[in-house]
């Protein structure tokens, strides 16, 4: 093979490989973004609280677990991360129930026990449906709690419904910015179907806001959470746990900080946890 042909073939092969990778990223992005989606059925007996089913305005049915709490006390509406399960939060439900606080955690569309297929529009619709369902069963304030991907659902829900306060755990600016961080060689802004632009939506949120993030988070870097915090309106506060990453945040310290905020969101958490 001549040198001239080789000089033509090598860049063409590299361009073909790059275009193929871009196409693969585009086609596989939703399975990557929603790894917890599954057709599995929830256990017949709830691991905590009670099994509930919520109808969305576009005809899907969401499974959730619900701990009612005491009359007049706050209720927490919890939007989980993208690979999580509602059954994992019995420890949180019990800690809240000890203070009379209720908890509703929902399984997004396409996740175990819920119908449909996940997408940004779908999850945002799920968030509104869950808030509306809880509001008909609550005579106290509703506080929206979102973790990781759920932070995007929480920000949107609190901007569209009268949430009393907002807690954002491992929050991000947008899925676009995360994709650009993790895949810097791809045109993420042109490829992402579900951008989850929390950085644009959070400007509507005038409620008290608590941000919690692990300094060692390698999935959603602290810098992304801090950037969202910077554009969020007051009142707000941020707790950074120095020894924690993305999947090891939940412990007694974090539960205590959340309860302190729930019981006094205007004053906020009175200390910065170590």
CSV table of C-alpha atoms in Angstrom, one decimal:
chain,number,residue,atom,x,y,z
A,1,UNK,CA,0.0,0.0,0.0
A,2,UNK,CA,1.4,3.4,-1.0
A,3,UNK,CA,2.0,6.1,1.6
A,4,UNK,CA,-0.6,8.3,-0.1
A,5,UNK,CA,-3.3,5.7,0.3
A,6,UNK,CA,-2.3,5.1,3.9
A,7,UNK,CA,-2.5,8.8,4.6
A,8,UNK,CA,-6.1,8.7,3.3
A,9,UNK,CA,-7.2,5.5,4.9
A,10,UNK,CA,-6.0,6.2,8.5
A,11,UNK,CA,-8.0,9.5,9.0
A,12,UNK,CA,-11.0,8.0,7.3
A,13,UNK,CA,-10.9,5.0,9.6
A,14,UNK,CA,-10.5,7.2,12.6
A,15,UNK,CA,-13.4,9.4,11.5
A,16,UNK,CA,-15.6,6.3,11.0
A,17,UNK,CA,-14.6,4.9,14.5
A,18,UNK,CA,-15.5,8.3,16.1
A,19,UNK,CA,-18.8,8.6,14.3
A,20,UNK,CA,-19.6,5.0,15.3
A,21,UNK,CA,-18.9,5.8,19.0
A,22,UNK,CA,-21.0,9.0,18.8
A,23,UNK,CA,-23.9,6.9,17.3
A,24,UNK,CA,-23.5,4.3,20.0
A,25,UNK,CA,-23.5,6.9,22.7
A,26,UNK,CA,-26.7,8.5,21.3
A,27,UNK,CA,-28.5,5.2,21.0
A,28,UNK,CA,-27.5,3.9,24.4
A,29,UNK,CA,-27.9,7.0,26.5
A,30,UNK,CA,-31.2,6.2,28.1
A,31,UNK,CA,-30.2,2.8,29.3
A,32,UNK,CA,-27.1,4.5,30.8
A,33,UNK,CA,-29.1,7.3,32.4
A,34,UNK,CA,-31.9,5.0,33.8
A,35,UNK,CA,-30.0,1.8,34.8
A,36,UNK,CA,-32.6,1.0,37.5
A,37,UNK,CA,-35.5,0.7,35.0
A,38,UNK,CA,-36.9,-2.8,35.2
A,39,UNK,CA,-40.2,-4.7,34.7
A,40,UNK,CA,-39.8,-6.4,38.1
A,41,UNK,CA,-42.8,-6.4,40.3
A,42,UNK,CA,-42.6,-4.9,43.8
A,43,UNK,CA,-42.8,-7.3,46.8
A,44,UNK,CA,-46.4,-7.9,47.8
A,45,UNK,CA,-45.6,-6.9,51.4
A,46,UNK,CA,-44.0,-3.4,51.7
A,47,UNK,CA,-40.6,-3.3,53.3
A,48,UNK,CA,-41.7,-0.1,55.1
A,49,UNK,CA,-44.9,1.9,55.1
A,50,UNK,CA,-47.5,0.8,52.7
A,51,UNK,CA,-47.6,0.1,48.9
A,52,UNK,CA,-49.4,2.9,47.1
A,53,UNK,CA,-50.2,3.4,43.4
A,54,UNK,CA,-50.4,6.8,41.8
A,55,UNK,CA,-51.9,7.7,38.4
A,56,UNK,CA,-50.2,10.2,36.2
A,57,UNK,CA,-51.9,12.6,33.8
A,58,UNK,CA,-50.6,10.7,30.8
A,59,UNK,CA,-52.0,7.4,32.0
A,60,UNK,CA,-49.1,5.7,33.7
A,61,UNK,CA,-49.3,4.1,37.1
A,62,UNK,CA,-46.5,4.6,39.7
A,63,UNK,CA,-45.6,2.4,42.6
A,64,UNK,CA,-44.6,4.1,45.8
A,65,UNK,CA,-44.0,3.4,49.5
A,66,UNK,CA,-45.8,5.7,51.9
A,67,UNK,CA,-45.4,6.3,55.6
A,68,UNK,CA,-48.2,8.6,56.7
A,69,UNK,CA,-46.6,10.4,59.7
A,70,UNK,CA,-48.7,12.3,62.3
A,71,UNK,CA,-51.4,14.9,61.5
A,72,UNK,CA,-50.0,18.4,61.0
A,73,UNK,CA,-46.5,17.3,60.6
A,74,UNK,CA,-44.4,17.7,57.4
A,75,UNK,CA,-44.3,15.0,54.8
A,76,UNK,CA,-41.2,14.3,52.6
A,77,UNK,CA,-41.6,13.5,48.9
A,78,UNK,CA,-38.5,11.6,48.0
A,79,UNK,CA,-37.2,11.3,44.4
A,80,UNK,CA,-34.4,8.6,44.2
A,81,UNK,CA,-31.3,8.2,42.2
A,82,UNK,CA,-31.3,6.5,38.8
A,83,UNK,CA,-30.3,3.0,40.0
A,84,UNK,CA,-32.0,3.0,43.4
A,85,UNK,CA,-35.1,1.3,44.9
A,86,UNK,CA,-37.8,2.7,47.2
A,87,UNK,CA,-37.5,-0.4,49.3
A,88,UNK,CA,-34.0,0.7,50.5
A,89,UNK,CA,-35.2,3.6,52.7
A,90,UNK,CA,-36.8,1.9,55.6
A,91,UNK,CA,-34.1,3.4,57.8
A,92,UNK,CA,-35.1,7.0,56.7
A,93,UNK,CA,-38.9,6.3,57.1
A,94,UNK,CA,-38.4,5.0,60.6
A,95,UNK,CA,-36.2,8.0,61.6
A,96,UNK,CA,-38.7,10.4,60.2
A,97,UNK,CA,-41.7,8.6,61.7
A,98,UNK,CA,-40.0,8.8,65.2
A,99,UNK,CA,-40.5,12.6,64.8
A,100,UNK,CA,-44.0,12.3,63.3
A,101,UNK,CA,-42.8,13.1,59.8
A,102,UNK,CA,-44.2,11.2,56.8
A,103,UNK,CA,-42.4,9.9,53.7
A,104,UNK,CA,-43.5,9.1,50.2
A,105,UNK,CA,-40.9,7.6,47.9
A,106,UNK,CA,-41.9,6.8,44.3
A,107,UNK,CA,-40.6,4.4,41.7
A,108,UNK,CA,-40.3,6.3,38.4
A,109,UNK,CA,-42.2,5.1,35.3
A,110,UNK,CA,-40.4,2.0,33.9
A,111,UNK,CA,-38.9,1.2,37.3
A,112,UNK,CA,-40.1,-1.8,39.4
A,113,UNK,CA,-43.8,-1.7,40.0
A,114,UNK,CA,-44.5,1.2,37.7
A,115,UNK,CA,-45.7,1.2,34.1
A,116,UNK,CA,-44.2,3.1,31.1
A,117,UNK,CA,-40.7,4.0,29.9
A,118,UNK,CA,-38.4,6.5,31.6
A,119,UNK,CA,-37.6,9.9,29.9
A,120,UNK,CA,-37.1,13.4,31.2
A,121,UNK,CA,-40.6,14.5,30.3
A,122,UNK,CA,-41.9,11.3,31.9
A,123,UNK,CA,-40.0,11.6,35.2
A,124,UNK,CA,-41.0,15.3,35.5
A,125,UNK,CA,-44.7,14.3,35.0
A,126,UNK,CA,-44.2,11.6,37.7
A,127,UNK,CA,-42.9,14.2,40.1
A,128,UNK,CA,-46.0,16.4,39.7
A,129,UNK,CA,-48.3,13.4,40.0
A,130,UNK,CA,-46.6,12.3,43.2
A,131,UNK,CA,-46.9,15.8,44.7
A,132,UNK,CA,-50.5,16.1,43.8
A,133,UNK,CA,-51.3,12.7,45.3
A,134,UNK,CA,-49.5,13.6,48.5
A,135,UNK,CA,-51.1,17.0,48.8
A,136,UNK,CA,-54.5,15.4,49.0
A,137,UNK,CA,-53.3,13.4,52.0
A,138,UNK,CA,-51.4,16.0,53.9
A,139,UNK,CA,-52.5,18.7,56.3
A,140,UNK,CA,-48.9,19.8,56.8
A,141,UNK,CA,-46.1,21.1,54.7
A,142,UNK,CA,-44.6,19.0,51.9
A,143,UNK,CA,-40.8,19.0,51.6
A,144,UNK,CA,-39.3,17.8,48.4
A,145,UNK,CA,-36.1,15.7,48.6
A,146,UNK,CA,-34.2,14.7,45.5
A,147,UNK,CA,-31.0,12.7,45.3
A,148,UNK,CA,-28.7,12.5,42.2
A,149,UNK,CA,-31.0,12.2,39.2
A,150,UNK,CA,-33.9,12.7,41.5
A,151,UNK,CA,-32.6,16.2,42.3
A,152,UNK,CA,-33.6,17.2,38.7
A,153,UNK,CA,-37.1,15.9,39.4
A,154,UNK,CA,-37.2,17.7,42.8
A,155,UNK,CA,-36.2,21.1,41.3
A,156,UNK,CA,-38.8,20.9,38.6
A,157,UNK,CA,-41.6,19.7,41.1
A,158,UNK,CA,-40.8,22.5,43.6
A,159,UNK,CA,-40.9,25.1,40.8
A,160,UNK,CA,-44.4,23.9,39.7
A,161,UNK,CA,-46.0,23.1,43.0
A,162,UNK,CA,-46.1,24.8,46.5
A,163,UNK,CA,-43.4,22.7,48.2
A,164,UNK,CA,-42.5,24.2,51.6
A,165,UNK,CA,-38.8,23.5,51.3
A,166,UNK,CA,-36.3,21.6,49.1
A,167,UNK,CA,-33.5,19.2,49.9
A,168,UNK,CA,-31.0,18.4,47.1
A,169,UNK,CA,-28.5,15.5,47.7
A,170,UNK,CA,-25.7,15.1,45.1
A,171,UNK,CA,-27.3,17.6,42.8
A,172,UNK,CA,-26.1,18.6,39.4
A,173,UNK,CA,-26.3,21.6,37.1
A,174,UNK,CA,-27.6,19.5,34.2
A,175,UNK,CA,-27.1,16.1,32.6
A,176,UNK,CA,-25.5,17.9,29.6
A,177,UNK,CA,-22.8,19.4,31.9
A,178,UNK,CA,-22.2,16.0,33.5
A,179,UNK,CA,-21.9,14.3,30.1
A,180,UNK,CA,-19.4,17.0,29.0
A,181,UNK,CA,-17.4,16.3,32.1
A,182,UNK,CA,-17.3,12.5,31.7
A,183,UNK,CA,-17.2,12.4,27.9
A,184,UNK,CA,-15.2,15.5,26.9
A,185,UNK,CA,-14.5,14.3,23.4
A,186,UNK,CA,-18.1,13.9,22.4
A,187,UNK,CA,-20.6,16.7,21.4
A,188,UNK,CA,-22.8,16.0,24.4
A,189,UNK,CA,-24.9,19.1,24.0
A,190,UNK,CA,-26.0,17.9,20.6
A,191,UNK,CA,-26.6,14.3,21.7
A,192,UNK,CA,-28.4,14.4,25.0
A,193,UNK,CA,-32.1,13.6,24.8
A,194,UNK,CA,-32.9,14.3,28.5
A,195,UNK,CA,-30.8,17.4,29.5
A,196,UNK,CA,-32.5,17.9,33.0
A,197,UNK,CA,-31.5,21.6,33.1
A,198,UNK,CA,-31.8,22.2,36.9
A,199,UNK,CA,-29.5,25.2,36.5
A,200,UNK,CA,-32.3,27.0,34.6
A,201,UNK,CA,-35.2,25.7,36.6
A,202,UNK,CA,-33.8,26.4,40.1
A,203,UNK,CA,-34.0,30.2,39.6
A,204,UNK,CA,-37.8,29.8,40.3
A,205,UNK,CA,-37.3,28.3,43.8
A,206,UNK,CA,-37.8,30.8,46.6
A,207,UNK,CA,-38.3,28.1,49.3
A,208,UNK,CA,-35.6,27.3,51.8
A,209,UNK,CA,-33.1,24.9,50.2
A,210,UNK,CA,-30.6,22.5,51.7
A,211,UNK,CA,-27.8,21.1,49.5
A,212,UNK,CA,-25.8,18.1,50.6
A,213,UNK,CA,-22.8,16.7,48.7
A,214,UNK,CA,-19.8,14.5,49.2
A,215,UNK,CA,-16.5,16.1,48.6
A,216,UNK,CA,-15.2,12.8,47.1
A,217,UNK,CA,-18.1,12.3,44.7
A,218,UNK,CA,-16.7,11.0,41.4
A,219,UNK,CA,-20.0,10.6,39.6
A,220,UNK,CA,-21.5,14.0,40.2
A,221,UNK,CA,-18.5,16.2,41.1
A,222,UNK,CA,-18.8,18.6,44.0
A,223,UNK,CA,-18.1,21.4,41.5
A,224,UNK,CA,-21.4,20.6,39.7
A,225,UNK,CA,-23.4,20.8,43.0
A,226,UNK,CA,-21.6,24.0,44.0
A,227,UNK,CA,-22.4,25.6,40.6
A,228,UNK,CA,-26.1,24.8,41.0
A,229,UNK,CA,-25.9,26.2,44.6
A,230,UNK,CA,-24.4,29.4,43.3
A,231,UNK,CA,-27.3,30.1,40.9
A,232,UNK,CA,-30.0,29.1,43.4
A,233,UNK,CA,-31.9,32.0,45.1
A,234,UNK,CA,-31.8,32.6,48.8
A,235,UNK,CA,-32.6,31.2,51.3
A,236,UNK,CA,-30.1,28.3,50.9
A,237,UNK,CA,-27.3,26.5,52.6
A,238,UNK,CA,-24.9,23.7,51.7
A,239,UNK,CA,-23.4,20.9,53.7
A,240,UNK,CA,-20.3,19.2,52.3
A,241,UNK,CA,-19.2,15.9,53.8
A,242,UNK,CA,-15.5,15.6,53.4
A,243,UNK,CA,-15.1,11.8,53.7
A,244,UNK,CA,-18.1,10.9,51.5
A,245,UNK,CA,-18.5,10.1,47.8
A,246,UNK,CA,-21.6,9.5,45.8
A,247,UNK,CA,-22.9,6.2,47.2
A,248,UNK,CA,-21.9,6.4,50.8
A,249,UNK,CA,-23.6,9.6,52.0
A,250,UNK,CA,-26.5,8.1,53.9
A,251,UNK,CA,-25.7,7.6,57.6
A,252,UNK,CA,-26.9,8.8,60.9
A,253,UNK,CA,-25.2,12.2,60.5
A,254,UNK,CA,-27.0,12.9,57.3
A,255,UNK,CA,-30.4,11.8,58.6
A,256,UNK,CA,-29.9,14.0,61.6
A,257,UNK,CA,-29.0,17.0,59.4
A,258,UNK,CA,-32.1,16.4,57.3
A,259,UNK,CA,-34.4,16.2,60.3
A,260,UNK,CA,-33.0,19.4,61.8
A,261,UNK,CA,-33.7,21.1,58.5
A,262,UNK,CA,-37.2,19.7,58.3
A,263,UNK,CA,-38.0,20.9,61.7
A,264,UNK,CA,-36.6,24.4,61.1
A,265,UNK,CA,-36.1,25.1,57.4
A,266,UNK,CA,-36.1,28.9,57.9
A,267,UNK,CA,-33.2,28.8,60.4
A,268,UNK,CA,-31.5,25.9,58.7
A,269,UNK,CA,-29.1,23.3,59.9
A,270,UNK,CA,-27.3,24.9,62.9
A,271,UNK,CA,-23.9,23.3,62.1
A,272,UNK,CA,-21.7,22.1,59.3
A,273,UNK,CA,-21.2,18.3,59.7
A,274,UNK,CA,-17.6,17.2,59.7
